[in-house]
Tab-separated table of C-alpha atoms in Angstrom:
chain	number	residue	atom	x	y	z
A	3	MET	CA	-45.692	-3.349	36.339
A	4	ARG	CA	-46.811	-6.417	38.297
A	5	VAL	CA	-44.378	-9.346	38.522
A	6	LEU	CA	-45.266	-12.884	39.602
A	7	GLY	CA	-42.186	-14.716	40.880
A	8	ILE	CA	-42.151	-18.518	41.064
A	9	ASP	CA	-39.631	-20.611	43.012
A	10	PRO	CA	-40.444	-23.988	41.417
A	11	GLY	CA	-40.563	-27.369	43.154
A	12	LEU	CA	-42.465	-30.624	42.875
A	13	THR	CA	-43.400	-30.604	46.584
A	14	ARG	CA	-43.920	-26.884	46.960
A	15	CYS	CA	-43.691	-23.860	44.642
A	16	GLY	CA	-43.126	-20.489	46.261
A	17	VAL	CA	-45.208	-17.725	44.681
A	18	GLY	CA	-44.757	-13.995	45.223
A	19	VAL	CA	-46.371	-11.023	43.514
A	20	VAL	CA	-44.937	-7.503	43.673
A	21	GLU	CA	-45.759	-4.277	41.935
A	22	GLY	CA	-43.518	-1.354	41.156
A	23	ASP	CA	-41.886	0.788	38.545
A	24	ILE	CA	-38.383	2.066	38.058
A	25	GLY	CA	-37.676	4.623	40.786
A	26	ARG	CA	-40.817	3.785	42.780
A	27	GLN	CA	-41.362	1.918	46.051
A	28	VAL	CA	-41.942	-1.822	45.447
A	29	ARG	CA	-45.191	-3.069	46.938
A	30	LEU	CA	-46.186	-6.585	48.116
A	31	VAL	CA	-49.339	-7.753	46.357
A	32	GLY	CA	-49.510	-11.423	47.342
A	33	VAL	CA	-47.358	-14.259	48.640
A	34	GLY	CA	-47.810	-17.965	49.370
A	35	VAL	CA	-47.052	-21.466	48.166
A	36	VAL	CA	-48.598	-24.073	45.897
A	37	ARG	CA	-48.277	-27.466	47.598
A	38	THR	CA	-48.735	-30.879	46.033
A	39	ASP	CA	-49.902	-34.143	47.579
A	40	ALA	CA	-46.845	-36.314	48.318
A	41	ALA	CA	-49.016	-39.426	47.903
A	42	LEU	CA	-49.520	-38.687	44.194
A	43	ASP	CA	-47.198	-39.721	41.367
A	44	VAL	CA	-45.047	-37.156	39.543
A	45	ALA	CA	-47.475	-36.599	36.651
A	46	ASN	CA	-50.388	-35.844	38.980
A	47	ARG	CA	-48.244	-33.593	41.163
A	48	LEU	CA	-47.341	-31.595	38.040
A	49	ALA	CA	-51.065	-31.311	37.278
A	50	GLU	CA	-51.528	-29.928	40.828
A	51	VAL	CA	-48.704	-27.423	40.250
A	52	GLU	CA	-50.425	-26.309	37.049
A	53	ALA	CA	-53.861	-25.944	38.686
A	54	GLY	CA	-52.414	-24.122	41.700
A	55	LEU	CA	-50.425	-21.665	39.579
A	56	GLU	CA	-53.430	-21.052	37.307
A	57	SER	CA	-55.354	-19.758	40.365
A	58	TRP	CA	-52.525	-17.358	41.180
A	59	PHE	CA	-52.465	-16.057	37.607
A	60	ASP	CA	-56.266	-15.722	37.596
A	61	GLU	CA	-56.313	-13.833	40.875
A	62	TYR	CA	-53.274	-11.568	40.429
A	63	ARG	CA	-53.119	-10.984	36.638
A	64	PRO	CA	-49.366	-10.330	36.412
A	65	ASP	CA	-47.755	-8.454	33.484
A	66	VAL	CA	-44.682	-10.663	33.537
A	67	VAL	CA	-43.455	-13.899	35.130
A	68	ALA	CA	-40.044	-14.576	36.702
A	69	VAL	CA	-39.052	-18.210	37.315
A	70	GLU	CA	-35.948	-19.398	39.156
A	71	ARG	CA	-33.509	-20.975	36.711
A	72	VAL	CA	-32.649	-24.605	37.511
A	73	PHE	CA	-29.105	-25.912	37.010
A	74	ALA	CA	-28.071	-29.461	36.225
A	75	GLN	CA	-25.461	-29.282	39.010
A	76	GLN	CA	-28.027	-28.648	41.767
A	77	ASN	CA	-29.186	-31.350	44.224
A	78	LEU	CA	-29.163	-34.514	42.099
A	79	ASN	CA	-32.062	-36.078	44.035
A	80	THR	CA	-34.504	-33.290	43.314
A	81	VAL	CA	-33.186	-31.413	40.257
A	82	ILE	CA	-35.286	-33.300	37.678
A	83	GLY	CA	-38.545	-32.770	39.605
A	84	THR	CA	-37.644	-29.101	40.126
A	85	ALA	CA	-36.909	-28.700	36.404
A	86	GLN	CA	-40.229	-30.387	35.518
A	87	ALA	CA	-42.097	-28.007	37.848
A	88	SER	CA	-40.218	-25.027	36.366
A	89	GLY	CA	-41.294	-26.173	32.896
A	90	VAL	CA	-44.936	-26.258	33.983
A	91	ALA	CA	-44.560	-22.782	35.563
A	92	ALA	CA	-43.082	-21.336	32.352
A	93	LEU	CA	-45.766	-23.065	30.281
A	94	VAL	CA	-48.603	-21.507	32.308
A	95	GLY	CA	-47.129	-18.034	31.748
A	96	ALA	CA	-46.413	-18.539	28.027
A	97	ARG	CA	-49.890	-19.918	27.387
A	98	ARG	CA	-51.285	-16.603	28.663
A	99	GLY	CA	-49.014	-14.666	26.291
A	100	LEU	CA	-46.910	-13.275	29.161
A	101	PRO	CA	-43.154	-12.706	28.973
A	102	VAL	CA	-41.402	-15.396	31.091
A	103	ALA	CA	-37.892	-14.637	32.382
A	104	PHE	CA	-35.527	-16.995	34.194
A	105	HIS	CA	-33.117	-15.691	36.848
A	106	THR	CA	-30.402	-17.659	38.617
A	107	PRO	CA	-30.321	-17.857	42.434
A	108	SER	CA	-27.133	-15.772	42.487
A	109	GLU	CA	-28.672	-13.069	40.289
A	110	VAL	CA	-31.580	-12.898	42.749
A	111	LYS	CA	-29.301	-12.742	45.799
A	112	ALA	CA	-27.124	-10.077	44.184
A	113	ALA	CA	-30.152	-7.979	43.215
A	114	VAL	CA	-31.718	-7.879	46.692
A	115	THR	CA	-28.679	-8.068	49.011
A	116	GLY	CA	-25.785	-6.851	46.857
A	117	SER	CA	-24.019	-10.219	47.158
A	118	GLY	CA	-24.516	-13.292	44.978
A	119	ARG	CA	-23.490	-15.459	47.935
A	120	ALA	CA	-25.959	-14.156	50.529
A	121	ASP	CA	-27.657	-16.834	52.660
A	122	LYS	CA	-31.406	-17.422	53.013
A	123	ALA	CA	-31.643	-15.329	56.200
A	124	GLN	CA	-30.012	-12.324	54.501
A	125	VAL	CA	-32.335	-12.613	51.500
A	126	GLY	CA	-35.365	-12.866	53.812
A	127	ALA	CA	-34.213	-9.829	55.823
A	128	MET	CA	-33.774	-7.730	52.677
A	129	VAL	CA	-37.207	-8.782	51.347
A	130	VAL	CA	-38.698	-7.546	54.658
A	131	ARG	CA	-36.895	-4.188	54.365
A	132	ILE	CA	-37.613	-3.655	50.658
A	133	LEU	CA	-41.314	-4.435	50.988
A	134	LYS	CA	-41.614	-2.842	54.491
A	135	LEU	CA	-43.072	-6.018	56.014
A	136	ALA	CA	-43.493	-6.798	59.715
A	137	SER	CA	-41.715	-10.161	59.367
A	138	ALA	CA	-40.244	-12.495	56.740
A	139	PRO	CA	-42.817	-14.508	54.781
A	140	ARG	CA	-42.787	-18.244	55.569
A	141	PRO	CA	-41.890	-20.776	54.259
A	142	ALA	CA	-38.535	-19.753	52.739
A	143	ASP	CA	-39.804	-20.636	49.229
A	144	ALA	CA	-42.368	-17.843	49.526
A	145	ALA	CA	-39.683	-15.298	50.510
A	146	ASP	CA	-37.503	-16.585	47.644
A	147	ALA	CA	-40.347	-16.066	45.164
A	148	LEU	CA	-40.707	-12.440	46.351
A	149	ALA	CA	-36.949	-11.901	46.026
A	150	LEU	CA	-37.157	-13.286	42.488
A	151	ALA	CA	-39.987	-10.916	41.569
A	152	ILE	CA	-38.106	-7.925	43.062
A	153	CYS	CA	-34.959	-9.013	41.182
A	154	HIS	CA	-36.892	-9.072	37.934
A	155	LEU	CA	-38.353	-5.625	38.559
A	156	TRP	CA	-34.954	-4.112	39.335
A	157	ARG	CA	-32.864	-5.938	36.757
A	158	GLY	CA	-35.524	-5.678	34.071
A	159	GLY	CA	-34.654	-2.158	32.947
A	160	SER	CA	-35.133	-1.893	29.206
A	161	SER	CA	-36.804	-5.299	28.907
A	162	ASN	CA	-39.361	-4.257	31.576
A	163	ARG	CA	-40.035	-1.048	29.699
A	164	TYR	CA	-40.505	-3.111	26.553
A	165	ALA	CA	-42.958	-5.484	28.291
A	166	ALA	CA	-44.833	-2.475	29.696
A	167	ALA	CA	-45.053	-0.940	26.208
A	168	VAL	CA	-46.365	-4.236	24.802
A	169	ALA	CA	-48.917	-4.435	27.619
A	170	ARG	CA	-50.058	-0.855	26.911
A	171	ALA	CA	-50.229	-1.543	23.166
A	172	LYS	CA	-52.510	-4.523	23.884
A	173	GLY	CA	-54.691	-2.239	26.012
A	174	ILE	CA	-54.136	-4.335	29.130
A	175	ALA	CA	-52.138	-1.838	31.183
B	160	MET	CA	-54.236	-51.586	25.181
B	161	ARG	CA	-52.932	-48.547	23.303
B	162	VAL	CA	-49.697	-46.959	24.541
B	163	LEU	CA	-48.400	-43.514	23.568
B	164	GLY	CA	-44.623	-43.306	24.051
B	165	ILE	CA	-42.907	-39.917	24.338
B	166	ASP	CA	-39.153	-39.315	24.006
B	167	PRO	CA	-39.092	-35.753	25.401
B	168	GLY	CA	-36.961	-32.859	24.179
B	169	LEU	CA	-37.204	-29.091	23.915
B	170	THR	CA	-36.240	-29.115	20.207
B	171	ARG	CA	-38.048	-32.294	19.236
B	172	CYS	CA	-40.210	-34.854	21.051
B	173	GLY	CA	-40.445	-38.305	19.505
B	174	VAL	CA	-43.964	-39.737	19.655
B	175	GLY	CA	-44.939	-43.355	18.965
B	176	VAL	CA	-48.236	-45.151	19.409
B	177	VAL	CA	-48.526	-48.939	19.544
B	178	GLU	CA	-51.329	-51.314	20.345
B	179	GLY	CA	-51.182	-54.819	21.718
B	180	ASP	CA	-51.995	-57.137	24.564
B	181	ILE	CA	-50.008	-59.705	26.466
B	182	GLY	CA	-49.285	-62.632	24.104
B	183	ARG	CA	-50.468	-60.770	20.998
B	184	GLN	CA	-48.595	-59.202	18.063
B	185	VAL	CA	-47.764	-55.524	18.737
B	186	ARG	CA	-49.093	-53.180	16.066
B	187	LEU	CA	-47.847	-49.741	14.955
B	188	VAL	CA	-50.620	-47.151	15.192
B	189	GLY	CA	-48.760	-43.894	14.621
B	190	VAL	CA	-45.282	-42.381	14.797
B	191	GLY	CA	-43.737	-38.927	14.339
B	192	VAL	CA	-42.220	-35.973	16.145
B	193	VAL	CA	-43.368	-32.731	17.711
B	194	ARG	CA	-40.905	-29.999	16.723
B	195	THR	CA	-40.537	-26.559	18.270
B	196	ASP	CA	-39.369	-23.311	16.731
B	197	ALA	CA	-35.726	-22.714	17.717
B	198	ALA	CA	-36.295	-18.947	17.417
B	199	LEU	CA	-38.715	-19.000	20.374
B	200	ASP	CA	-37.768	-18.735	24.045
B	201	VAL	CA	-37.990	-21.761	26.367
B	202	ALA	CA	-41.451	-20.918	27.734
B	203	ASN	CA	-42.981	-20.626	24.263
B	204	ARG	CA	-41.253	-23.791	23.081
B	205	LEU	CA	-42.826	-25.626	26.031
B	206	ALA	CA	-46.204	-24.229	24.950
B	207	GLU	CA	-45.525	-25.666	21.466
B	208	VAL	CA	-44.638	-29.053	22.999
B	209	GLU	CA	-47.932	-28.975	24.907
B	210	ALA	CA	-50.006	-28.033	21.836
B	211	GLY	CA	-48.254	-30.617	19.649
B	212	LEU	CA	-48.729	-33.431	22.165
B	213	GLU	CA	-52.374	-32.465	22.716
B	214	SER	CA	-53.023	-33.155	19.004
B	215	TRP	CA	-51.441	-36.597	19.321
B	216	PHE	CA	-53.594	-37.412	22.348
B	217	ASP	CA	-56.711	-36.117	20.576
B	218	GLU	CA	-56.045	-38.144	17.459
B	219	TYR	CA	-54.819	-41.414	19.009
B	220	ARG	CA	-56.703	-41.595	22.349
B	221	PRO	CA	-54.141	-43.746	24.203
B	222	ASP	CA	-55.016	-45.795	27.322
B	223	VAL	CA	-51.658	-45.113	28.933
B	224	VAL	CA	-48.609	-42.880	28.448
B	225	ALA	CA	-44.934	-43.877	28.712
B	226	VAL	CA	-42.335	-41.094	29.029
B	227	GLU	CA	-38.557	-41.543	28.971
B	228	ARG	CA	-37.118	-40.885	32.415
B	229	VAL	CA	-34.544	-38.073	32.506
B	230	PHE	CA	-31.463	-38.336	34.716
B	231	ALA	CA	-29.501	-35.504	36.259
B	232	GLN	CA	-26.266	-37.088	34.997
B	233	GLN	CA	-27.281	-36.867	31.292
B	234	ASN	CA	-25.913	-34.205	28.897
B	235	LEU	CA	-25.529	-31.139	31.135
B	236	ASN	CA	-26.247	-28.714	28.269
B	237	THR	CA	-29.672	-30.108	27.469
B	238	VAL	CA	-30.839	-32.016	30.561
B	239	ILE	CA	-32.854	-29.150	32.089
B	240	GLY	CA	-34.738	-28.459	28.832
B	241	THR	CA	-35.353	-32.197	28.377
B	242	ALA	CA	-36.659	-32.461	31.958
B	243	GLN	CA	-38.937	-29.450	31.402
B	244	ALA	CA	-40.340	-31.047	28.225
B	245	SER	CA	-40.816	-34.373	30.075
B	246	GLY	CA	-42.769	-32.504	32.764
B	247	VAL	CA	-45.070	-31.003	30.135
B	248	ALA	CA	-45.530	-34.467	28.538
B	249	ALA	CA	-46.450	-36.048	31.890
B	250	LEU	CA	-48.777	-33.125	32.667
B	251	VAL	CA	-50.715	-33.544	29.407
B	252	GLY	CA	-51.282	-37.248	30.192
B	253	ALA	CA	-52.222	-36.701	33.856
B	254	ARG	CA	-54.657	-33.914	32.979
B	255	ARG	CA	-56.553	-36.446	30.853
B	256	GLY	CA	-56.705	-38.890	33.760
B	257	LEU	CA	-54.321	-41.340	32.049
B	258	PRO	CA	-51.707	-43.424	33.879
B	259	VAL	CA	-48.230	-41.960	33.125
B	260	ALA	CA	-45.212	-44.269	33.513
B	261	PHE	CA	-41.532	-43.351	33.266
B	262	HIS	CA	-38.974	-45.824	31.900
B	263	THR	CA	-35.208	-45.394	31.808
B	264	PRO	CA	-33.312	-45.660	28.496
B	265	SER	CA	-31.670	-48.894	29.686
B	266	GLU	CA	-35.039	-50.433	30.618
B	267	VAL	CA	-36.251	-49.632	27.097
B	268	LYS	CA	-33.125	-51.064	25.440
B	269	ALA	CA	-33.292	-54.206	27.567
B	270	ALA	CA	-36.986	-54.708	26.798
B	271	VAL	CA	-36.648	-54.515	23.010
B	272	THR	CA	-33.121	-55.882	22.395
B	273	GLY	CA	-32.369	-57.989	25.478
B	274	SER	CA	-29.432	-55.732	26.395
B	275	GLY	CA	-29.531	-52.520	28.429
B	276	ARG	CA	-26.452	-51.327	26.531
B	277	ALA	CA	-27.740	-51.729	22.956
B	278	ASP	CA	-26.963	-48.825	20.593
B	279	LYS	CA	-29.484	-46.752	18.621
B	280	ALA	CA	-29.093	-48.875	15.473
B	281	GLN	CA	-29.863	-52.085	17.395
B	282	VAL	CA	-32.932	-50.524	19.004
B	283	GLY	CA	-34.126	-49.265	15.596
B	284	ALA	CA	-33.595	-52.706	14.016
B	285	MET	CA	-35.582	-54.434	16.765
B	286	VAL	CA	-38.423	-51.889	16.487
B	287	VAL	CA	-38.584	-52.727	12.749
B	288	ARG	CA	-38.726	-56.476	13.472
B	289	ILE	CA	-41.205	-56.266	16.349
B	290	LEU	CA	-43.625	-54.037	14.427
B	291	LYS	CA	-42.927	-55.728	11.028
B	292	LEU	CA	-42.016	-52.410	9.375
B	293	ALA	CA	-40.306	-51.935	6.002
B	294	SER	CA	-37.657	-49.608	7.493
B	295	ALA	CA	-36.728	-47.842	10.741
B	296	PRO	CA	-38.798	-44.750	11.505
B	297	ARG	CA	-36.838	-41.489	11.234
B	298	PRO	CA	-35.679	-39.450	13.067
B	299	ALA	CA	-34.188	-41.615	15.832
B	300	ASP	CA	-36.413	-39.895	18.439
B	301	ALA	CA	-39.467	-41.366	16.687
B	302	ALA	CA	-38.004	-44.893	16.780
B	303	ASP	CA	-37.067	-44.338	20.449
B	304	ALA	CA	-40.635	-43.345	21.262
B	305	LEU	CA	-41.920	-46.571	19.676
B	306	ALA	CA	-39.351	-48.619	21.625
B	307	LEU	CA	-40.557	-46.884	24.800
B	308	ALA	CA	-44.194	-47.739	24.040
B	309	ILE	CA	-43.287	-51.386	23.267
B	310	CYS	CA	-41.243	-51.532	26.486
B	311	HIS	CA	-44.224	-50.308	28.474
B	312	LEU	CA	-46.544	-52.864	26.868
B	313	TRP	CA	-44.165	-55.741	27.588
B	314	ARG	CA	-42.955	-54.683	31.023
B	315	GLY	CA	-46.390	-53.520	32.112
B	316	GLY	CA	-47.690	-56.906	33.190
B	317	SER	CA	-49.941	-56.493	36.202
B	318	SER	CA	-49.969	-52.700	36.030
B	319	ASN	CA	-51.130	-52.882	32.373
B	320	ARG	CA	-53.877	-55.265	33.371
B	321	TYR	CA	-54.868	-52.851	36.122
B	322	ALA	CA	-54.960	-49.884	33.699
B	323	ALA	CA	-57.012	-51.968	31.258
B	324	ALA	CA	-59.485	-52.841	34.031
B	325	VAL	CA	-59.770	-49.160	34.997
B	326	ALA	CA	-60.333	-48.246	31.329
B	327	ARG	CA	-63.050	-50.901	31.030
B	328	ALA	CA	-64.688	-49.769	34.271
B	329	LYS	CA	-64.844	-46.225	32.865
B	330	GLY	CA	-66.472	-47.634	29.723
B	331	ILE	CA	-63.663	-46.353	27.517
B	332	ALA	CA	-62.179	-49.702	26.430
């Protein structure tokens, strides 16, 4: 089961790909960010988000997509742009017929650190330990995307098994 | 100058197309809604929004797109879905190389009624008068999309003239 995690943003989307199965070691497959040109208007930045994510999907062929859930109460200056980017991220996954799950930041923190209130440094440190990395991926959005993908793999349980069965039935896994 | 106005929503996007130039009568070209299946998850509903809007763009070939601007302070239960749908709407326009403008609800109300605090009935009545219609388009989202397109045409001024010049230079107007 290969999960592509996306930490959405209009300026920068973190992207992390992990592979694993229940009871197996989780493995890092790819990590990075999709950046957009700050000189462009919102619509063209969303087109850059789409094009950038499409390359990740093309290269890594995930079985499932996990996107960070955006809340209306988050930073009022950026929440609309973040929600727009999250919509484009979900769209790219759905258009490919992939299951798209949303997880809240506290679900992600709880899954990887055991506490829903862990800070960024704790999440980064746990991502390093879980994936046996030499150091935390930079920028933080990239580490967050990996944490999101790990969270999906671990929380998935029956829904992961269902997605895996669907993938097998389609002859793609 | 042909303007496609989009009142975004996850359940229903209002779509209205008008044509006009500065100092000329504004003409209704098309109006309706893109609906999504409430039984689908968010990602698949966004894919339906994309597919539905693509048909409108294919059929009506607008020169410019006007999308209602979403604010973080709007209805907390629906604002994230509305923002996601607005992101998909802007994306579809940008991908076609069209200028995409955002207007706030009060800009739209002020443009068509003279008051930024007009209610839905007043906006609908003015849309009927401006476009010389027999009755207000239903549902309200459709009338709102027309008001948005009219607002863009009237407020556009120099930016409309610029978009028209670009369209002419590309040999498409």
